[in-house]
Coordinates of C-alpha atoms in Angstrom, one line a residue:
Chain F
M11 CA 12.5 24.0 12.2
K12 CA 12.8 21.5 9.2
K13 CA 9.4 22.8 8.0
L14 CA 11.0 26.4 8.3
L15 CA 13.6 25.6 6.4
L16 CA 11.6 23.8 3.4
I17 CA 9.2 27.1 3.2
L18 CA 12.6 29.1 3.0
L19 CA 13.9 27.0 0.5
F20 CA 10.8 27.5 -1.4
L21 CA 10.4 31.2 -0.9
V22 CA 13.8 31.6 -2.0
S23 CA 13.6 29.8 -5.3
L24 CA 10.3 31.5 -5.4
F25 CA 12.0 35.1 -5.4
L26 CA 14.9 33.9 -7.6
S27 CA 13.0 32.5 -10.1
L28 CA 10.9 35.9 -10.4
F29 CA 13.8 38.7 -10.0
I30 CA 17.2 36.9 -11.1
F31 CA 18.6 37.6 -14.5
I32 CA 16.8 40.2 -15.7
P33 CA 18.2 40.5 -19.7
E34 CA 19.8 43.5 -20.0
G35 CA 18.0 46.3 -22.2
I36 CA 15.0 46.1 -19.6
N37 CA 14.7 48.8 -17.1
G38 CA 12.7 51.3 -15.5
D39 CA 9.0 50.4 -15.9
L40 CA 9.7 47.6 -18.4
V41 CA 11.1 45.2 -15.4
F42 CA 7.6 45.6 -13.9
D43 CA 6.1 44.3 -16.9
F44 CA 8.5 41.7 -17.6
I45 CA 8.2 40.1 -14.3
I46 CA 4.2 40.1 -14.2
K47 CA 4.0 39.2 -18.1
I48 CA 7.1 36.9 -18.5
R49 CA 8.5 35.8 -15.4
L50 CA 5.4 35.1 -13.6
P51 CA 3.6 33.0 -15.9
E52 CA 6.8 30.9 -16.2
T53 CA 7.1 30.3 -12.5
I54 CA 3.4 29.7 -12.0
S55 CA 4.1 27.0 -14.4
A56 CA 7.0 25.8 -13.1
I57 CA 5.2 25.5 -9.7
L58 CA 2.2 23.5 -10.7
I59 CA 4.4 21.0 -12.5
G60 CA 6.5 20.6 -9.6
I61 CA 3.8 20.0 -7.4
S62 CA 2.2 17.6 -9.6
L63 CA 5.1 15.6 -10.4
S64 CA 6.5 15.0 -6.8
I65 CA 3.1 14.3 -5.5
S66 CA 2.1 11.7 -8.8
G67 CA 5.3 10.1 -7.9
L68 CA 4.8 10.1 -4.2
I69 CA 1.4 8.4 -5.1
F70 CA 2.8 5.8 -7.6
Q71 CA 5.7 4.7 -5.2
T72 CA 3.5 4.1 -2.3
I73 CA 0.5 2.3 -4.5
L74 CA 3.3 0.3 -6.3
R75 CA 5.2 -0.5 -3.0
N76 CA 8.1 0.5 -5.3
D77 CA 10.5 3.0 -4.5
L78 CA 12.0 3.5 -7.8
A79 CA 8.4 4.2 -9.7
D80 CA 8.0 7.7 -10.8
P81 CA 5.3 9.0 -13.6
Y82 CA 8.2 9.3 -16.1
I83 CA 9.9 6.2 -15.5
I84 CA 6.8 3.9 -15.5
G85 CA 5.7 5.4 -18.7
I86 CA 2.5 6.9 -18.1
S87 CA 4.7 10.3 -19.2
G88 CA 5.4 8.7 -22.4
G89 CA 1.4 7.8 -22.7
S90 CA 0.6 11.5 -21.9
A91 CA 3.1 12.9 -24.3
F92 CA 1.7 10.8 -26.9
G93 CA -1.6 11.9 -26.1
L94 CA -0.2 15.4 -27.0
T95 CA 1.3 14.6 -29.8
L96 CA -2.1 13.1 -31.0
S97 CA -3.9 16.4 -29.8
I98 CA -1.7 18.3 -32.2
L99 CA -2.0 16.3 -35.0
I100 CA -5.8 16.7 -34.7
F101 CA -5.8 20.4 -33.9
G102 CA -2.7 21.6 -35.1
G103 CA -0.2 24.4 -33.7
M104 CA -0.3 23.9 -30.0
G105 CA -2.6 21.2 -30.1
G106 CA -5.9 22.8 -29.5
A107 CA -7.3 24.4 -26.1
F108 CA -5.4 23.3 -23.1
F109 CA -8.5 21.5 -22.0
F110 CA -8.1 19.3 -25.0
R111 CA -4.6 18.7 -24.5
A112 CA -5.0 17.8 -20.9
T113 CA -7.9 15.5 -21.7
S114 CA -6.0 13.5 -24.3
S115 CA -2.9 13.2 -22.2
F116 CA -5.1 11.9 -19.7
F117 CA -6.7 9.2 -21.2
L118 CA -3.7 8.2 -22.7
G119 CA -1.6 8.2 -19.7
F120 CA -4.0 6.3 -18.0
L121 CA -4.5 3.8 -20.6
T122 CA -0.8 3.1 -20.9
L123 CA -0.7 3.0 -17.2
F124 CA -3.5 0.4 -17.2
L125 CA -2.1 -1.8 -19.7
I126 CA 1.6 -1.9 -18.1
I127 CA 0.1 -2.6 -14.8
K128 CA -1.9 -5.5 -16.3
I129 CA 1.0 -7.0 -18.2
S130 CA 3.7 -6.6 -15.5
K131 CA 1.3 -7.9 -13.0
G132 CA 2.7 -5.5 -10.5
I133 CA 6.0 -7.4 -10.7
P134 CA 8.3 -4.2 -10.0
E135 CA 11.3 -4.9 -12.2
K136 CA 9.1 -5.8 -15.3
L137 CA 6.9 -2.3 -14.4
L138 CA 9.9 -0.4 -14.9
L139 CA 11.4 -2.2 -17.8
L140 CA 8.0 -1.8 -19.6
G141 CA 7.7 1.5 -18.4
I142 CA 10.9 2.6 -20.1
L143 CA 10.3 0.8 -23.3
T144 CA 6.9 2.3 -23.6
N145 CA 8.7 5.7 -23.3
T146 CA 11.3 4.8 -26.0
A147 CA 8.2 3.8 -28.2
F148 CA 5.8 6.6 -27.6
A149 CA 9.0 8.9 -28.1
A150 CA 9.7 7.1 -31.7
L151 CA 6.2 7.4 -32.7
S152 CA 5.8 11.1 -31.9
R153 CA 9.4 11.6 -33.8
L154 CA 7.8 9.6 -36.6
F155 CA 4.8 11.9 -36.9
V156 CA 6.8 15.2 -36.6
L157 CA 8.2 14.1 -40.2
Y158 CA 4.7 15.1 -41.5
L159 CA 4.0 18.2 -39.5
K160 CA 5.1 22.0 -40.0
P161 CA 8.2 23.5 -38.3
L162 CA 6.3 24.9 -35.3
E163 CA 4.2 21.8 -34.4
T164 CA 7.8 20.3 -34.8
A165 CA 9.1 22.1 -32.4
T166 CA 6.2 21.8 -29.9
I167 CA 6.7 17.8 -30.2
N168 CA 10.5 18.1 -29.6
S169 CA 9.9 20.4 -26.4
I170 CA 7.4 17.9 -25.2
L171 CA 9.7 15.2 -25.7
I172 CA 12.3 16.6 -24.0
G173 CA 10.7 18.9 -21.1
F174 CA 10.2 22.3 -21.5
I175 CA 8.0 24.6 -19.3
T176 CA 5.7 26.7 -21.1
P177 CA 4.2 29.9 -19.7
L178 CA 0.2 29.3 -19.6
D179 CA -2.2 32.3 -20.0
T180 CA -4.9 33.1 -17.2
K181 CA -7.5 30.8 -18.3
E182 CA -5.3 27.9 -18.9
T183 CA -3.8 28.6 -15.4
I184 CA -7.0 28.3 -13.6
F185 CA -8.1 24.9 -15.5
S186 CA -4.8 23.3 -14.6
S187 CA -4.7 24.5 -10.8
F188 CA -8.2 23.2 -10.8
L189 CA -7.3 19.7 -11.9
I190 CA -4.1 20.0 -9.6
L191 CA -6.4 21.1 -6.3
L192 CA -8.9 18.5 -7.4
S193 CA -6.5 15.6 -7.4
L194 CA -4.7 16.5 -4.1
S195 CA -8.0 17.3 -2.4
I196 CA -8.8 13.5 -3.1
T197 CA -5.7 12.3 -2.0
M198 CA -5.8 13.9 1.3
F199 CA -9.1 13.0 1.7
Y200 CA -7.7 9.2 1.6
F201 CA -4.4 9.9 4.1
K202 CA -5.2 7.4 6.5
E203 CA -6.0 4.7 4.1
V204 CA -3.1 5.1 1.9
D205 CA -1.1 4.4 5.1
M206 CA -3.0 1.1 5.4
L207 CA -1.4 0.0 1.7
S208 CA 1.7 -1.5 3.7
F209 CA -0.3 -4.2 4.9
S210 CA -0.7 -6.9 2.9
D211 CA -4.4 -6.5 0.9
D212 CA -6.4 -9.2 3.2
E213 CA -5.0 -7.4 6.2
A214 CA -6.0 -4.1 5.3
K215 CA -9.4 -5.4 4.1
S216 CA -10.0 -7.2 7.2
I217 CA -9.0 -3.6 9.0
G218 CA -11.7 -2.4 7.0
V219 CA -10.1 -0.4 4.1
H220 CA -11.4 -1.0 0.7
I221 CA -8.3 -1.5 -1.0
E222 CA -9.0 -1.5 -4.6
K223 CA -11.0 1.3 -4.3
V224 CA -8.6 3.4 -2.7
R225 CA -6.0 2.2 -5.0
L226 CA -7.7 2.8 -7.9
I227 CA -8.8 6.2 -7.0
L228 CA -5.3 7.1 -5.8
V229 CA -3.8 5.8 -9.3
L230 CA -6.8 8.3 -11.1
C231 CA -5.6 11.2 -9.1
A232 CA -1.7 10.4 -10.0
S233 CA -2.7 10.1 -13.5
L234 CA -4.4 13.0 -13.6
L235 CA -1.5 15.0 -12.1
S236 CA 0.9 13.5 -14.4
A237 CA -1.2 14.3 -17.0
T238 CA -1.3 17.9 -16.2
A239 CA 2.2 18.4 -15.8
V240 CA 2.8 16.8 -19.0
S241 CA 0.2 19.0 -20.9
I242 CA 2.2 22.0 -19.1
G243 CA 5.9 21.2 -19.5
G244 CA 6.1 17.8 -21.6
M245 CA 8.2 14.8 -20.0
I246 CA 10.3 16.1 -17.4
G247 CA 11.3 13.1 -15.8
F248 CA 12.6 11.8 -12.5
V249 CA 11.2 14.7 -10.3
G250 CA 8.3 12.4 -9.2
L251 CA 11.4 10.0 -8.4
I252 CA 13.7 12.4 -6.2
V253 CA 11.3 14.6 -4.5
P254 CA 9.6 11.5 -2.2
H255 CA 13.0 10.2 -1.5
L256 CA 14.1 13.5 -0.3
A257 CA 11.0 13.9 1.4
R258 CA 11.9 10.7 3.4
L259 CA 15.2 12.3 4.6
F260 CA 13.0 14.0 6.9
K261 CA 12.9 10.6 9.1
T262 CA 9.4 10.0 8.6
S263 CA 7.2 7.3 6.4
E264 CA 4.0 8.6 7.1
F265 CA 2.2 9.7 3.9
K266 CA 0.4 12.8 5.2
K267 CA 3.8 14.0 6.3
L268 CA 5.7 13.1 3.0
F269 CA 2.5 14.8 0.9
F270 CA 3.5 17.9 2.4
I271 CA 7.0 17.9 2.3
S272 CA 7.2 16.7 -1.3
L273 CA 4.4 19.7 -1.8
L274 CA 7.0 22.1 -0.7
L275 CA 10.2 20.6 -2.4
G276 CA 8.6 19.9 -5.7
P277 CA 8.4 23.2 -7.1
S278 CA 11.6 24.5 -5.6
I279 CA 13.3 21.6 -7.4
I280 CA 11.9 22.6 -11.0
L281 CA 12.1 26.3 -10.1
L282 CA 15.9 25.9 -9.1
A283 CA 16.5 23.9 -12.3
Q284 CA 14.6 26.6 -14.4
I285 CA 17.1 29.4 -12.7
L286 CA 19.9 27.1 -13.8
T287 CA 18.5 27.2 -17.3
K288 CA 18.9 30.7 -17.2
I289 CA 22.4 30.9 -15.8
S290 CA 23.8 28.9 -18.3
S291 CA 22.4 30.7 -21.3
F292 CA 21.2 34.3 -21.9
K293 CA 20.7 33.9 -25.6
V294 CA 19.8 30.2 -26.3
V295 CA 17.1 28.5 -24.3
I296 CA 17.7 25.4 -22.8
P297 CA 15.1 23.2 -21.9
V298 CA 14.7 22.5 -18.1
G299 CA 14.2 18.9 -18.9
L300 CA 17.5 18.2 -20.0
Y301 CA 19.0 19.1 -16.6
I302 CA 16.5 17.4 -14.5
N303 CA 16.9 14.2 -16.7
L304 CA 20.9 14.3 -16.4
V305 CA 20.5 14.7 -12.3
G306 CA 17.5 12.2 -12.0
I307 CA 19.3 9.8 -14.2
I308 CA 22.4 9.8 -11.7
F309 CA 20.0 9.8 -8.6
F310 CA 18.2 6.7 -10.4
I311 CA 21.5 4.8 -10.7
F312 CA 22.4 5.7 -7.2
L313 CA 19.0 4.3 -5.9
F314 CA 19.0 1.3 -7.9
V315 CA 22.9 0.0 -7.0
R316 CA 21.8 0.9 -3.2
K317 CA 18.6 -1.6 -3.8
S318 CA 20.5 -4.1 -5.5
N319 CA 23.4 -3.8 -2.8
N320 CA 20.8 -4.3 0.1
G321 CA 19.6 -7.7 -2.0
S322 CA 16.0 -6.7 -1.8
Chain V
M1 CA -22.4 -14.0 19.6
V2 CA -22.4 -16.7 17.4
L3 CA -20.2 -17.9 13.9
E4 CA -22.0 -20.2 11.9
L5 CA -20.8 -21.6 8.5
K6 CA -23.7 -23.0 6.6
K7 CA -22.5 -25.5 3.9
I8 CA -19.7 -24.1 2.9
T9 CA -18.1 -25.4 -0.1
F10 CA -15.0 -24.0 -2.2
K11 CA -13.1 -25.1 -5.3
F12 CA -9.6 -24.0 -6.4
D13 CA -8.5 -25.6 -9.7
E14 CA -11.2 -28.3 -9.6
R15 CA -10.0 -29.4 -6.3
E16 CA -12.6 -29.3 -3.2
I17 CA -10.8 -27.1 -0.4
L18 CA -13.8 -27.1 1.7
K19 CA -16.5 -29.6 0.9
D20 CA -20.3 -28.9 2.5
V21 CA -18.6 -27.7 5.9
S22 CA -21.3 -27.0 8.5
L23 CA -20.0 -25.7 11.8
S24 CA -20.5 -23.1 14.4
F25 CA -18.0 -21.5 16.9
N26 CA -19.9 -20.4 20.3
Q27 CA -18.9 -17.3 22.4
S28 CA -15.9 -18.1 24.7
S29 CA -14.3 -20.6 22.4
I30 CA -10.7 -21.2 21.1
N31 CA -10.5 -23.2 18.3
A32 CA -7.3 -24.8 16.5
I33 CA -7.1 -25.7 12.9
I34 CA -4.6 -28.5 11.8
G35 CA -4.2 -30.0 8.4
P36 CA -1.3 -30.7 6.3
N37 CA 0.3 -28.5 4.2
G38 CA -2.1 -27.2 1.3
S39 CA -5.0 -28.6 2.7
G40 CA -6.6 -24.9 2.6
K41 CA -6.4 -23.9 6.7
T42 CA -5.3 -20.4 4.9
T43 CA -8.5 -20.4 2.7
F44 CA -10.7 -21.7 5.4
L45 CA -9.8 -18.7 7.4
R46 CA -9.9 -16.3 4.5
I47 CA -13.6 -17.4 3.7
V48 CA -14.6 -17.2 7.4
S49 CA -13.3 -13.6 7.9
G50 CA -15.4 -12.7 4.8
L51 CA -11.9 -11.8 2.7
L52 CA -12.8 -14.8 0.0
L53 CA -16.3 -15.7 -0.7
P54 CA -16.9 -19.2 -1.3
D55 CA -18.5 -20.8 -3.9
S56 CA -21.6 -21.8 -2.1
G57 CA -22.9 -21.6 1.6
E58 CA -22.8 -18.7 3.9
I59 CA -20.9 -17.3 6.9
V60 CA -23.4 -16.1 9.4
I61 CA -22.7 -13.9 12.5
D62 CA -25.5 -13.8 15.1
R63 CA -27.9 -14.5 11.9
K64 CA -26.9 -11.9 9.5
S65 CA -24.8 -13.0 6.6
I66 CA -21.2 -12.1 6.5
R67 CA -22.0 -10.3 2.9
E68 CA -24.5 -7.9 4.3
F69 CA -21.5 -6.3 6.1
S70 CA -19.8 -3.1 4.7
Y71 CA -16.1 -3.4 5.0
I72 CA -16.2 -1.0 8.3
E73 CA -18.6 -3.0 9.9
R74 CA -17.1 -6.1 9.1
A75 CA -13.6 -4.8 10.4
K76 CA -15.0 -4.3 13.8
I77 CA -16.3 -7.7 14.1
I78 CA -13.6 -9.9 12.7
S79 CA -9.9 -9.4 12.8
Y80 CA -7.2 -11.4 10.9
L81 CA -3.6 -11.8 11.0
S82 CA -2.3 -13.1 7.5
Q83 CA 0.5 -15.9 7.6
F84 CA 2.3 -13.4 5.1
P85 CA 2.5 -10.2 6.9
S86 CA 3.6 -7.2 4.8
Y87 CA 4.8 -3.9 6.7
N88 CA 6.8 -0.8 6.4
K89 CA 9.9 -1.0 7.8
E90 CA 10.4 2.5 8.2
E91 CA 7.6 2.3 10.5
T92 CA 7.4 1.9 14.1
L93 CA 6.0 -1.0 15.6
L94 CA 3.5 1.4 17.6
E95 CA 2.7 3.2 14.3
M96 CA 2.0 -0.2 12.8
A97 CA 0.1 -1.8 15.6
K98 CA -2.0 1.4 16.2
K99 CA -3.4 1.0 12.2
G100 CA -5.9 -1.9 14.4
D101 CA -7.9 1.1 15.5
Y102 CA -8.8 2.3 12.4
P103 CA -12.0 1.0 12.0
H104 CA -13.1 2.4 15.5
K105 CA -12.3 5.5 14.4
R106 CA -14.3 5.8 11.4
L107 CA -17.2 3.8 13.1
P108 CA -17.4 4.6 16.9
P109 CA -17.9 3.4 19.4
P110 CA -14.6 2.0 20.2
P111 CA -14.6 -1.4 22.2
R112 CA -12.4 0.0 25.3
P113 CA -10.5 2.9 25.3
F114 CA -7.3 2.7 23.0
C115 CA -4.8 2.7 26.1
E116 CA -6.4 -0.2 27.4
R117 CA -6.1 -2.2 24.4
K118 CA -2.4 -1.4 24.1
K119 CA -1.9 -2.2 27.7
I120 CA -2.9 -5.6 26.8
A121 CA -1.1 -6.3 24.2
E122 CA 2.0 -4.7 25.9
D123 CA 1.7 -6.9 29.0
F124 CA 1.1 -10.2 27.1
L125 CA 3.5 -9.6 24.2
D126 CA 6.2 -8.0 26.3
L127 CA 6.3 -4.7 24.1
K128 CA 7.3 -2.4 26.4
N129 CA 10.6 -1.6 25.2
L130 CA 9.7 -2.4 21.6
W131 CA 7.1 0.0 20.7
D132 CA 9.1 3.0 19.3
R133 CA 11.8 0.6 17.3
K134 CA 11.4 0.6 13.7
L135 CA 10.3 -2.7 12.2
G136 CA 13.1 -3.0 9.9
S137 CA 15.4 -3.2 13.2
L138 CA 13.6 -5.9 14.5
S139 CA 13.6 -9.7 14.4
G140 CA 11.0 -12.0 13.1
G141 CA 9.8 -13.0 16.5
E142 CA 9.7 -9.3 17.6
I143 CA 7.6 -8.3 14.5
Q144 CA 5.3 -11.0 14.9
R145 CA 4.6 -9.8 18.4
G146 CA 3.9 -6.6 16.6
L147 CA 1.6 -7.8 14.3
I148 CA -0.6 -9.6 17.0
A149 CA -0.7 -6.7 18.7
R150 CA -2.5 -4.7 15.8
V151 CA -5.0 -7.5 16.1
I152 CA -5.3 -7.0 19.5
I153 CA -6.0 -3.5 19.5
Q154 CA -8.6 -4.1 17.0
D155 CA -10.3 -5.8 19.3
T156 CA -12.9 -7.6 17.4
P157 CA -15.5 -10.3 19.0
I158 CA -14.0 -12.7 16.5
L159 CA -10.0 -13.2 15.8
L160 CA -8.6 -14.9 13.2
F161 CA -5.0 -15.7 13.3
D162 CA -3.2 -17.4 10.4
E163 CA -0.1 -19.4 12.3
P164 CA 0.2 -16.9 15.0
T165 CA 3.2 -18.9 16.5
N166 CA 5.3 -18.3 13.9
H167 CA 8.9 -17.3 14.6
L168 CA 7.6 -16.9 18.4
D169 CA 10.1 -19.1 20.9
L170 CA 8.2 -21.2 23.5
S171 CA 8.0 -18.6 26.2
Y172 CA 6.0 -16.4 23.8
R173 CA 4.0 -19.1 22.4
L174 CA 2.7 -19.5 26.0
R175 CA 2.4 -15.9 26.4
L176 CA 0.1 -15.8 23.4
F177 CA -2.0 -18.8 24.5
Q178 CA -2.2 -17.3 27.9
L179 CA -3.6 -13.7 25.8
F180 CA -5.8 -16.3 24.2
D181 CA -6.9 -17.7 27.6
K182 CA -7.8 -13.9 29.0
L183 CA -9.8 -13.3 25.2
K184 CA -11.9 -16.4 25.8
R185 CA -12.6 -15.3 29.4
E186 CA -14.0 -12.0 27.6
G187 CA -16.4 -14.2 25.4
K188 CA -14.4 -14.0 22.5
I189 CA -14.2 -16.7 19.5
I190 CA -10.7 -17.1 18.2
I191 CA -9.9 -19.4 15.4
Y192 CA -6.2 -20.0 14.4
A193 CA -4.2 -22.4 12.0
I194 CA -1.3 -24.1 13.8
H195 CA 0.8 -27.0 13.0
D196 CA 2.2 -28.0 16.2
F197 CA -0.9 -29.1 17.7
N198 CA 0.4 -30.4 21.1
I199 CA 0.6 -27.0 22.5
S200 CA -3.0 -26.4 21.1
I201 CA -3.9 -29.8 23.4
R202 CA -2.0 -28.6 26.0
F203 CA -4.0 -25.6 26.3
K204 CA -7.1 -27.5 25.9
H205 CA -8.3 -25.6 22.6
N206 CA -11.1 -27.3 20.3
I207 CA -8.9 -29.0 17.9
F208 CA -10.4 -29.3 14.2
I209 CA -8.7 -31.3 11.5
L210 CA -9.2 -30.1 7.9
S211 CA -8.6 -32.9 5.7
R212 CA -7.4 -33.2 2.0
E213 CA -11.3 -33.9 1.3
G214 CA -12.2 -30.4 2.6
K215 CA -13.9 -32.0 5.5
L216 CA -13.6 -30.1 8.7
K217 CA -14.3 -32.3 11.8
Q218 CA -13.6 -31.6 15.7
F219 CA -12.0 -34.2 17.6
K220 CA -12.2 -34.4 21.5
E221 CA -11.1 -37.8 22.2
D222 CA -7.7 -39.1 22.0
S223 CA -8.5 -42.4 20.6
Q224 CA -10.7 -40.6 17.6
L225 CA -7.5 -37.9 17.1
I226 CA -5.3 -40.5 16.7
D227 CA -7.2 -42.0 13.9
A228 CA -7.7 -38.8 12.3
L229 CA -4.1 -37.9 12.7
R230 CA -2.8 -41.2 10.8
E231 CA -5.4 -40.7 7.9
T232 CA -4.5 -36.8 7.8
Y233 CA -0.9 -37.2 8.1
G234 CA 0.0 -40.8 6.7
V235 CA 2.0 -41.0 10.0
D236 CA 1.5 -43.5 12.8
F237 CA 0.9 -41.7 16.0
D238 CA 0.9 -42.4 19.6
F239 CA -0.1 -40.3 22.8
A240 CA 1.1 -40.2 26.4
K241 CA -1.3 -39.4 29.1
I242 CA -0.3 -36.7 31.2
S243 CA -2.3 -36.0 34.0
D244 CA -5.1 -34.2 32.6
F245 CA -3.9 -33.8 29.1
S246 CA -2.2 -36.1 26.4
I247 CA 0.9 -35.4 24.3
F248 CA 0.7 -37.0 20.7
Y249 CA 4.2 -38.2 18.9
P250 CA 5.1 -40.7 16.0
K251 CA 5.4 -43.9 16.7
N252 CA 8.2 -44.6 14.6
E253 CA 11.0 -42.6 13.3
N254 CA 10.3 -43.3 9.6
G255 CA 6.7 -42.6 10.0
G256 CA 5.0 -45.8 9.3

């Protein structure tokens, strides 16, 4: 029943995203062209972003044993976005081929995360604070670079910082789908081991789980996912935070179940937010990141207050 | 199966927690490790379990060094209950305890059928009504019983417990020790750290004292034990003989 509901939600948002709010003046054969050439790529981008952000968030929350974690909040998105900015500085325009954008955003994202985890020593409060500081610092740096760039590049960097879903061409779609599928399959391979992470490291090891290895591999997967998402849509925050929490409302704590629920919920949420941008404006394009950040911050405060009230 | 410690030395911050410790634990034995706070009982158990490598020396199981086992192979031979358990509050007790079956799924064959192992834990630890409860809704003692059940389900020939009686009331302490007796009859080696040694003496477990100097020694005679206790804790003890066992208690209220 619940599964059906999730699939229905996804299909409805998929349908709306493709067919609703076709601009006036487009009719007849043009409608078909419009849907295939404009809406479909947008929708695919949104789905890819939704999947990668929510699974990345789920992995970070589980591995870091911190349910406020999310690729945006812990600063990895900031690192990745800065990687993109560098790529734009070096290659100009949109920042070179998607491959370079993704690679540069992966390495900077992972490097950032590595440093943040090292410095915070895994203490939850420090981790979150450092993550937010990192995001601010990287955003400031990127804005500084903007001053030296041409208007087109400035616009690109701005949309990266706000979160804006860009349609991909066929090659880019295949490449990013490949990265996402790769990370998802590796993650699926470790379903059982991830559930062992609820034990202390000593106990997990004594049950036979090579916990450092599992943790490293999964953090790499999550970083790759979030870098891919940032390369497509910039810094869209909080999806990785919200989706795993909504998934937990389905009364499960098993990683495998949370994974598949998030896989359906994540894209639905991005698609719905994307549709919202179309309701509010036919002429001005509002970046999807704005909506998601607003809702996300409220959600974050709610979780934070609840957490403090629980005294944990 | 024999578990041998060969010249184990381990230093932490220049202090020798274990100093040239050589011992062997035989099949069908229950061994209690006692010692003052901070003497290194946990460190000792972690070294024996292979989680921590000693600075020098070797842990040998049936003539094979523990370093040669893979994670899974080791998990099929040694299980370990930490003193500082961590668990997911949203999980049910059964979901958590079931994780002890992990190494047997990865590397068959399992020691005995899962339902049999579950039944042993259920009978001795009185878990019938707790299996489906979420850990977040249970008391400390109930969770501790669940954590012990995880080790029972792992069903290894060597079992290590760090203060297994934590949070358990007297009746469950007795049931736990009855469970130990059953495991002993099956040929297992059990080593556990404990503070309340009288109950270990009552059950005629082997008593080992880990001293601040990093020595680990077994004490069999009451008179030897009383000297060792004085040395270890700086407290004068006396003992009362009751049928075939003794109870140890501090001589004076001020310890002197």
